[in-house]
mmCIF file of C-alpha atoms in Angstrom:
data_model
loop_
_atom_site.group_PDB
_atom_site.id
_atom_site.type_symbol
_atom_site.label_atom_id
_atom_site.label_comp_id
_atom_site.label_asym_id
_atom_site.label_seq_id
_atom_site.Cartn_x
_atom_site.Cartn_y
_atom_site.Cartn_z
ATOM 1 C CA MET A 1 -116.538 53.742 75.858
ATOM 2 C CA ARG A 2 -117.761 52.022 72.692
ATOM 3 C CA GLU A 3 -115.733 52.000 69.551
ATOM 4 C CA ASP A 4 -118.499 53.252 67.243
ATOM 5 C CA ASN A 5 -118.570 56.523 69.253
ATOM 6 C CA THR A 6 -114.996 57.580 68.658
ATOM 7 C CA GLY A 7 -115.836 59.864 65.731
ATOM 8 C CA GLU A 8 -112.455 59.376 64.251
ATOM 9 C CA ARG A 9 -112.783 57.042 61.361
ATOM 10 C CA PHE A 10 -110.578 57.481 58.321
ATOM 11 C CA LEU A 11 -112.652 57.995 55.183
ATOM 12 C CA PRO A 12 -110.698 58.076 51.992
ATOM 13 C CA GLY A 13 -111.640 61.024 49.879
ATOM 14 C CA LYS A 14 -113.096 62.850 53.009
ATOM 15 C CA CYS A 15 -109.869 63.040 55.228
ATOM 16 C CA GLY A 16 -106.749 64.395 53.803
ATOM 17 C CA GLY A 17 -103.438 65.909 54.727
ATOM 18 C CA GLU A 18 -101.446 64.305 57.684
ATOM 19 C CA ILE A 19 -104.172 62.052 58.729
ATOM 20 C CA ALA A 20 -104.410 60.443 55.335
ATOM 21 C CA ILE A 21 -100.632 60.146 54.910
ATOM 22 C CA GLU A 22 -100.145 58.697 58.527
ATOM 23 C CA HIS A 23 -103.027 56.213 58.197
ATOM 24 C CA TYR A 24 -101.632 55.036 54.782
ATOM 25 C CA GLN A 25 -98.056 54.686 56.215
ATOM 26 C CA ARG A 26 -99.185 52.604 59.016
ATOM 27 C CA TYR A 27 -100.929 49.987 56.723
ATOM 28 C CA ARG A 28 -97.973 49.902 54.309
ATOM 29 C CA PHE A 29 -95.867 49.250 57.202
ATOM 30 C CA ALA A 30 -98.082 46.328 58.238
ATOM 31 C CA MET A 31 -98.201 45.058 54.644
ATOM 32 C CA GLN A 32 -94.559 44.001 54.734
ATOM 33 C CA MET A 33 -95.439 41.399 57.657
ATOM 34 C CA VAL A 34 -98.602 39.887 56.389
ATOM 35 C CA LYS A 35 -97.570 38.198 53.045
ATOM 36 C CA GLY A 36 -99.326 34.828 52.742
ATOM 37 C CA LYS A 37 -100.839 35.142 56.297
ATOM 38 C CA LYS A 38 -104.280 35.071 57.919
ATOM 39 C CA VAL A 39 -104.994 38.439 59.280
ATOM 40 C CA LEU A 40 -107.348 40.173 61.666
ATOM 41 C CA ASP A 41 -107.615 43.973 61.325
ATOM 42 C CA ALA A 42 -109.384 44.924 64.771
ATOM 43 C CA ALA A 43 -111.523 47.980 64.754
ATOM 44 C CA CYS A 44 -111.228 48.379 61.075
ATOM 45 C CA GLY A 45 -113.597 51.051 60.521
ATOM 46 C CA GLU A 46 -114.432 51.778 56.933
ATOM 47 C CA GLY A 47 -112.060 49.116 55.670
ATOM 48 C CA TYR A 48 -109.597 51.062 53.744
ATOM 49 C CA GLY A 49 -106.615 49.763 55.786
ATOM 50 C CA SER A 50 -108.004 46.103 55.497
ATOM 51 C CA GLN A 51 -108.182 46.179 51.697
ATOM 52 C CA LEU A 52 -104.600 47.347 51.583
ATOM 53 C CA LEU A 53 -103.460 44.385 53.857
ATOM 54 C CA ALA A 54 -105.397 41.951 51.621
ATOM 55 C CA ARG A 55 -103.182 42.952 48.749
ATOM 56 C CA GLU A 56 -100.467 40.792 50.503
ATOM 57 C CA ALA A 57 -102.192 38.697 52.880
ATOM 58 C CA ASP A 58 -103.645 35.131 52.298
ATOM 59 C CA SER A 59 -106.948 36.431 53.926
ATOM 60 C CA VAL A 60 -108.060 39.483 56.024
ATOM 61 C CA THR A 61 -110.848 39.697 58.446
ATOM 62 C CA GLY A 62 -111.998 43.319 59.154
ATOM 63 C CA LEU A 63 -113.870 43.570 62.448
ATOM 64 C CA ASP A 64 -115.867 46.710 63.731
ATOM 65 C CA LEU A 65 -118.535 47.426 66.218
ATOM 66 C CA ASN A 66 -120.505 49.483 63.933
ATOM 67 C CA GLU A 67 -122.983 47.362 61.611
ATOM 68 C CA LYS A 68 -123.554 50.214 59.152
ATOM 69 C CA VAL A 69 -119.908 50.814 58.731
ATOM 70 C CA VAL A 70 -119.350 47.101 58.328
ATOM 71 C CA GLU A 71 -121.943 46.774 55.686
ATOM 72 C CA GLN A 72 -120.517 49.847 53.793
ATOM 73 C CA ALA A 73 -117.008 48.022 53.937
ATOM 74 C CA ARG A 74 -118.490 44.817 52.624
ATOM 75 C CA GLN A 75 -120.022 46.605 49.727
ATOM 76 C CA LYS A 76 -116.957 48.671 48.762
ATOM 77 C CA TYR A 77 -114.004 46.350 49.380
ATOM 78 C CA GLY A 78 -115.440 42.696 50.253
ATOM 79 C CA ASN A 79 -114.075 39.859 48.227
ATOM 80 C CA ASP A 80 -113.084 36.168 48.672
ATOM 81 C CA ARG A 81 -109.875 37.181 50.514
ATOM 82 C CA LEU A 82 -111.487 40.145 52.526
ATOM 83 C CA LEU A 83 -114.311 39.667 54.816
ATOM 84 C CA PHE A 84 -115.831 42.068 57.332
ATOM 85 C CA ARG A 85 -117.655 41.154 60.585
ATOM 86 C CA VAL A 86 -119.405 42.887 63.353
ATOM 87 C CA GLY A 87 -117.899 42.419 66.656
ATOM 88 C CA SER A 88 -116.255 44.099 69.880
ATOM 89 C CA ILE A 89 -112.694 44.213 70.538
ATOM 90 C CA GLU A 90 -113.235 43.192 74.149
ATOM 91 C CA ALA A 91 -114.713 39.780 73.129
ATOM 92 C CA LEU A 92 -113.292 38.912 69.721
ATOM 93 C CA PRO A 93 -115.725 36.614 67.853
ATOM 94 C CA PHE A 94 -113.087 34.110 66.782
ATOM 95 C CA GLU A 95 -111.585 30.704 67.968
ATOM 96 C CA ASP A 96 -108.267 30.349 69.661
ATOM 97 C CA GLN A 97 -105.069 30.608 67.775
ATOM 98 C CA CYS A 98 -106.746 31.249 64.420
ATOM 99 C CA PHE A 99 -104.829 34.387 63.086
ATOM 100 C CA ASP A 100 -101.319 34.697 62.115
ATOM 101 C CA VAL A 101 -101.184 38.595 62.339
ATOM 102 C CA VAL A 102 -103.498 41.016 64.260
ATOM 103 C CA VAL A 103 -103.407 44.575 63.257
ATOM 104 C CA SER A 104 -104.828 47.393 65.374
ATOM 105 C CA CYS A 105 -104.159 50.912 64.299
ATOM 106 C CA GLU A 106 -105.133 53.916 66.596
ATOM 107 C CA THR A 107 -107.729 51.883 68.612
ATOM 108 C CA ILE A 108 -106.292 51.211 72.009
ATOM 109 C CA GLU A 109 -106.507 54.809 73.076
ATOM 110 C CA HIS A 110 -110.394 55.160 72.395
ATOM 111 C CA VAL A 111 -111.480 52.765 75.172
ATOM 112 C CA GLU A 112 -110.971 52.773 79.012
ATOM 113 C CA GLU A 113 -108.152 50.734 80.742
ATOM 114 C CA GLU A 114 -110.387 47.836 81.668
ATOM 115 C CA ILE A 115 -111.335 47.242 77.918
ATOM 116 C CA GLN A 116 -107.623 47.873 76.739
ATOM 117 C CA ASN A 117 -106.618 45.030 79.142
ATOM 118 C CA ARG A 118 -109.363 42.662 77.683
ATOM 119 C CA PHE A 119 -108.593 43.758 74.105
ATOM 120 C CA LEU A 120 -104.873 42.677 74.551
ATOM 121 C CA LYS A 121 -105.882 39.281 76.202
ATOM 122 C CA GLU A 122 -108.184 38.617 73.408
ATOM 123 C CA ILE A 123 -105.544 39.385 70.920
ATOM 124 C CA ARG A 124 -103.118 36.984 72.689
ATOM 125 C CA ARG A 125 -106.025 34.221 72.497
ATOM 126 C CA VAL A 126 -106.709 34.435 68.854
ATOM 127 C CA LEU A 127 -103.201 34.714 67.766
ATOM 128 C CA LYS A 128 -101.103 31.712 66.964
ATOM 129 C CA ARG A 129 -98.256 30.813 69.223
ATOM 130 C CA ASP A 130 -95.788 32.358 66.792
ATOM 131 C CA GLY A 131 -98.204 35.119 65.626
ATOM 132 C CA ILE A 132 -97.548 38.821 65.527
ATOM 133 C CA LEU A 133 -99.397 41.824 66.880
ATOM 134 C CA ILE A 134 -98.849 45.124 65.000
ATOM 135 C CA MET A 135 -100.423 47.945 67.227
ATOM 136 C CA SER A 136 -100.143 51.703 66.930
ATOM 137 C CA THR A 137 -101.061 54.482 69.208
ATOM 138 C CA PRO A 138 -100.208 58.122 69.881
ATOM 139 C CA ASN A 139 -97.415 58.967 72.384
ATOM 140 C CA LYS A 140 -99.015 61.160 75.012
ATOM 141 C CA ALA A 141 -95.929 62.989 75.744
ATOM 142 C CA VAL A 142 -95.898 64.485 72.138
ATOM 143 C CA TYR A 143 -99.374 64.039 70.697
ATOM 144 C CA THR A 144 -100.921 65.696 73.870
ATOM 145 C CA ASP A 145 -98.641 67.144 76.401
ATOM 146 C CA LEU A 146 -96.213 68.897 73.956
ATOM 147 C CA VAL A 147 -99.065 70.914 72.317
ATOM 148 C CA LYS A 148 -101.091 71.122 75.337
ATOM 149 C CA GLY A 149 -103.801 69.623 73.369
ATOM 150 C CA GLN A 150 -106.783 67.285 74.203
ATOM 151 C CA ASN A 151 -108.544 64.812 71.840
ATOM 152 C CA ARG A 152 -111.958 64.413 73.183
ATOM 153 C CA PHE A 153 -112.382 60.964 71.456
ATOM 154 C CA HIS A 154 -109.275 59.577 73.289
ATOM 155 C CA VAL A 155 -110.053 57.856 76.703
ATOM 156 C CA LYS A 156 -106.813 56.466 77.864
ATOM 157 C CA GLU A 157 -103.587 57.457 76.103
ATOM 158 C CA PHE A 158 -100.150 56.025 76.851
ATOM 159 C CA TYR A 159 -96.694 57.405 77.520
ATOM 160 C CA VAL A 160 -94.048 55.161 75.816
ATOM 161 C CA THR A 161 -93.056 53.477 79.167
ATOM 162 C CA GLU A 162 -96.597 52.547 79.909
ATOM 163 C CA TYR A 163 -97.060 51.279 76.376
ATOM 164 C CA ARG A 164 -94.282 48.895 76.742
ATOM 165 C CA GLU A 165 -95.340 47.673 80.154
ATOM 166 C CA PHE A 166 -98.871 47.202 78.881
ATOM 167 C CA LEU A 167 -97.731 45.047 75.827
ATOM 168 C CA HIS A 168 -95.370 43.144 77.944
ATOM 169 C CA ARG A 169 -98.084 41.571 79.932
ATOM 170 C CA TYR A 170 -98.838 39.197 76.935
ATOM 171 C CA PHE A 171 -95.838 39.519 74.747
ATOM 172 C CA ASP A 172 -92.209 38.870 75.452
ATOM 173 C CA LYS A 173 -90.627 40.486 72.340
ATOM 174 C CA ILE A 174 -91.671 43.950 71.395
ATOM 175 C CA GLU A 175 -89.898 46.174 68.930
ATOM 176 C CA LEU A 176 -91.008 49.700 68.713
ATOM 177 C CA PHE A 177 -91.020 51.855 65.674
ATOM 178 C CA CYS A 178 -91.392 55.750 65.534
ATOM 179 C CA GLN A 179 -93.812 57.579 63.331
ATOM 180 C CA TYR A 180 -93.383 61.353 63.212
ATOM 181 C CA PRO A 181 -93.530 64.332 60.721
ATOM 182 C CA ASP A 182 -90.406 66.300 60.141
ATOM 183 C CA LEU A 183 -89.084 67.395 56.649
ATOM 184 C CA GLY A 184 -91.363 64.582 55.542
ATOM 185 C CA TYR A 185 -93.492 61.790 57.059
ATOM 186 C CA PHE A 186 -91.252 59.019 58.620
ATOM 187 C CA ILE A 187 -91.665 55.604 60.227
ATOM 188 C CA SER A 188 -88.128 54.388 61.485
ATOM 189 C CA ARG A 189 -86.476 52.645 64.325
ATOM 190 C CA GLU A 190 -84.732 54.728 66.917
ATOM 191 C CA GLY A 191 -81.428 56.034 65.742
ATOM 192 C CA GLU A 192 -81.822 54.437 62.341
ATOM 193 C CA LYS A 193 -80.219 56.535 59.590
ATOM 194 C CA ILE A 194 -82.645 57.698 57.162
ATOM 195 C CA PRO A 195 -80.859 57.666 53.671
ATOM 196 C CA VAL A 196 -83.243 60.194 51.970
ATOM 197 C CA TYR A 197 -82.897 62.660 55.003
ATOM 198 C CA ASP A 198 -79.450 63.073 56.655
ATOM 199 C CA LYS A 199 -80.671 62.469 60.194
ATOM 200 C CA LYS A 200 -81.174 59.703 62.524
ATOM 201 C CA GLY A 201 -84.565 58.416 63.439
ATOM 202 C CA LYS A 202 -86.206 59.825 66.456
ATOM 203 C CA SER A 203 -86.536 57.848 69.737
ATOM 204 C CA PRO A 204 -90.153 56.537 70.636
ATOM 205 C CA GLU A 205 -90.351 59.245 73.508
ATOM 206 C CA LYS A 206 -90.036 62.048 70.929
ATOM 207 C CA SER A 207 -92.339 60.486 68.231
ATOM 208 C CA ARG A 208 -95.880 61.447 67.679
ATOM 209 C CA TYR A 209 -96.937 57.795 67.315
ATOM 210 C CA VAL A 210 -95.514 54.580 68.328
ATOM 211 C CA ILE A 211 -95.957 51.340 66.427
ATOM 212 C CA ALA A 212 -95.300 48.068 68.218
ATOM 213 C CA VAL A 213 -94.487 44.800 66.743
ATOM 214 C CA CYS A 214 -95.081 42.133 69.224
ATOM 215 C CA ARG A 215 -94.429 38.350 69.258
ATOM 216 C CA ASP A 216 -93.371 35.522 71.659
ATOM 217 C CA SER A 217 -91.424 33.530 69.093
ATOM 218 C CA GLY A 218 -90.619 33.226 65.418
ATOM 219 C CA GLN A 219 -88.848 35.650 63.089
ATOM 220 C CA ILE A 220 -90.355 38.743 61.494
ATOM 221 C CA ARG A 221 -89.104 39.316 57.868
ATOM 222 C CA GLN A 222 -86.932 42.476 57.092
ATOM 223 C CA ILE A 223 -88.986 45.576 57.346
ATOM 224 C CA ASN A 224 -88.100 48.215 54.906
ATOM 225 C CA THR A 225 -88.708 51.729 56.800
ATOM 226 C CA GLU A 226 -86.958 53.755 53.993
ATOM 227 C CA GLY A 227 -89.704 52.926 51.576
ATOM 228 C CA LEU A 228 -92.419 54.269 53.892
ATOM 229 C CA THR A 229 -91.141 57.793 53.841
ATOM 230 C CA VAL A 230 -93.655 60.271 52.361
ATOM 231 C CA PHE A 231 -92.918 63.787 51.045
ATOM 232 C CA GLU A 232 -95.794 65.953 49.828
ATOM 233 C CA ASP A 233 -96.783 69.539 49.041
ATOM 234 C CA HIS A 234 -98.425 70.229 52.405
ATOM 235 C CA MET A 235 -95.141 69.578 54.148
ATOM 236 C CA TYR A 236 -93.247 71.695 51.851
ATOM 237 C CA TYR A 237 -95.726 74.512 52.144
ATOM 238 C CA GLU A 238 -95.226 74.380 55.867
ATOM 239 C CA LEU A 239 -91.457 74.327 55.527
ATOM 240 C CA ASN A 240 -91.768 77.365 53.151
ATOM 241 C CA ARG A 241 -94.009 79.164 55.269
ATOM 242 C CA ALA A 242 -91.646 78.599 58.280
ATOM 243 C CA VAL A 243 -88.730 79.963 55.948
ATOM 244 C CA HIS A 244 -90.661 82.957 55.030
ATOM 245 C CA GLU A 245 -91.401 83.882 58.557
ATOM 246 C CA LYS A 246 -87.611 83.700 59.456
ATOM 247 C CA GLU A 247 -86.841 85.804 56.528
ATOM 248 C CA GLN A 248 -89.490 88.355 57.622
ATOM 249 C CA GLU A 249 -88.103 88.323 61.266
ATOM 250 C CA ILE A 250 -84.594 89.006 59.935
ATOM 251 C CA ARG A 251 -85.798 91.630 57.753
ATOM 252 C CA ASN A 252 -87.513 93.234 60.595
ATOM 253 C CA LEU A 253 -84.463 92.966 62.870
ATOM 254 C CA LYS A 254 -82.484 94.483 60.068
ATOM 255 C CA THR A 255 -84.733 97.476 59.718
ATOM 256 C CA GLU A 256 -84.747 98.119 63.396
ATOM 257 C CA ALA A 257 -80.862 97.889 63.453
ATOM 258 C CA GLU A 258 -80.482 100.244 60.676
ATOM 259 C CA ALA A 259 -82.911 102.708 62.350
ATOM 260 C CA PHE A 260 -80.933 102.438 65.574
ATOM 261 C CA GLN A 261 -77.699 103.047 63.619
ATOM 262 C CA ARG A 262 -79.284 106.099 61.892
ATOM 263 C CA GLN A 263 -80.294 107.513 65.500
ATOM 264 C CA LEU A 264 -76.843 106.890 66.757
ATOM 265 C CA GLU A 265 -75.207 108.680 63.870
ATOM 266 C CA GLN A 266 -77.520 111.581 64.189
ATOM 267 C CA GLY A 267 -76.754 111.706 67.895
ATOM 268 C CA ILE A 268 -72.955 111.558 67.247
ATOM 269 C CA CYS A 269 -73.334 114.365 64.556
ATOM 270 C CA GLU A 270 -75.315 116.560 67.026
ATOM 271 C CA GLN A 271 -72.561 115.861 69.818
ATOM 272 C CA LYS A 272 -69.832 116.906 67.348
ATOM 273 C CA GLU A 273 -71.748 120.213 66.452
ATOM 274 C CA TYR A 274 -72.145 120.910 70.159
ATOM 275 C CA ILE A 275 -68.483 120.285 70.917
ATOM 276 C CA GLU A 276 -67.611 122.664 67.912
ATOM 277 C CA LYS A 277 -69.846 125.341 69.381
ATOM 278 C CA LEU A 278 -68.035 124.730 72.739
ATOM 279 C CA GLU A 279 -64.836 125.168 71.051
ATOM 280 C CA ARG A 280 -65.763 128.528 69.328
ATOM 281 C CA ASP A 281 -67.224 129.799 72.593
ATOM 282 C CA LEU A 282 -64.073 128.823 74.298
ATOM 283 C CA PHE A 283 -61.873 130.554 71.703
ATOM 284 C CA ALA A 284 -64.095 133.700 72.039
ATOM 285 C CA ALA A 285 -63.588 133.435 75.801
ATOM 286 C CA LYS A 286 -59.796 133.128 75.677
ATOM 287 C CA GLU A 287 -59.716 135.982 73.201
ATOM 288 C CA ALA A 288 -61.781 138.256 75.426
ATOM 289 C CA TYR A 289 -59.651 137.388 78.212
ATOM 290 C CA GLU A 290 -56.475 138.166 76.478
ATOM 291 C CA GLY A 291 -57.898 141.609 75.472
ATOM 292 C CA LEU A 292 -59.019 142.509 78.918
ATOM 293 C CA SER A 293 -55.518 141.417 80.237
ATOM 294 C CA MET A 294 -53.876 143.723 77.651
ATOM 295 C CA MET A 295 -55.809 146.596 78.461
ATOM 296 C CA LEU A 296 -55.271 146.394 82.088
ATOM 297 C CA LYS A 297 -51.543 146.017 81.642
ATOM 298 C CA HIS A 298 -50.732 148.010 78.553
ATOM 299 C CA PRO A 299 -53.605 150.315 77.864
ATOM 300 C CA LEU A 300 -51.748 152.427 75.248
ATOM 301 C CA ARG A 301 -50.771 149.247 73.155
ATOM 302 C CA TYR A 302 -54.353 147.978 73.611
ATOM 303 C CA LEU A 303 -55.821 151.141 72.114
ATOM 304 C CA MET A 304 -53.377 151.091 69.118
ATOM 305 C CA LYS A 305 -54.335 147.415 68.472
ATOM 306 C CA ARG A 306 -57.936 148.329 68.536
ATOM 307 C CA MET A 307 -57.466 151.221 66.229
ATOM 308 C CA LYS A 308 -55.639 149.007 63.569
ATOM 309 C CA ARG A 309 -58.672 146.743 63.683
ATOM 310 C CA VAL A 310 -61.112 149.538 63.015
ATOM 311 C CA LYS A 311 -59.015 150.714 59.888
#
């Protein structure tokens, strides 16, 4: 599958909501590792992410297969530190060991397995020995399986274990970061405490996206994940909506309970009235029995008692 047919390019001003936040977060994450570096943004699309990287990097080259998109990126963002080239991820048009950092956000899942392997091999070729690969991709277990969804533009998605195995083919050291929405939008390490949110970071297996930082040698400067957290109105709206739904559910349950209680009370009241009627009937029956017994045993006394009642 060719990259220019994915149909999932991020376009600032046209794409909003979660996709905009998540896209911006990934590049802000990568910006912390490119200061003073020579960077390749592979499958750069419209170039928005490339120009973010160029704010920190010594130079950035954005690569994309679509000539029209590349030309638009040149016109919109191109400058002395930011260049755009036409090329394929399966045959990167660059010399060996010419980049300090390669960035690839949400690309690998759009191509078939054979091209994925070629792409990773090409990344290893163009990276310097102490170079860094920053690559993000959806976690199939959450992105697809959990919601029983299917992105028709994705050809080969990864489970976390598969993703690790894939990257280990060419890189010894791999650190996975977790990107996911919750009360806000987060990028964190697994189990890392998030100061602005009293919880620990999710595991890669439970995250919507996984961002891998790969290298063979050298040190990666400290990555500030706290500063990547985003809270925005859309997420608050969703939380408020969920709260309102729960409140309505509680109100409905309360109404049902009150109706059931009234029904029980009415039933108890009817039972009490019935018992009182039975008691009256029993009293009348006892009185009739006593009268009949007296009449049979003492007829004269019975007649005199009846006469007194008549008077």
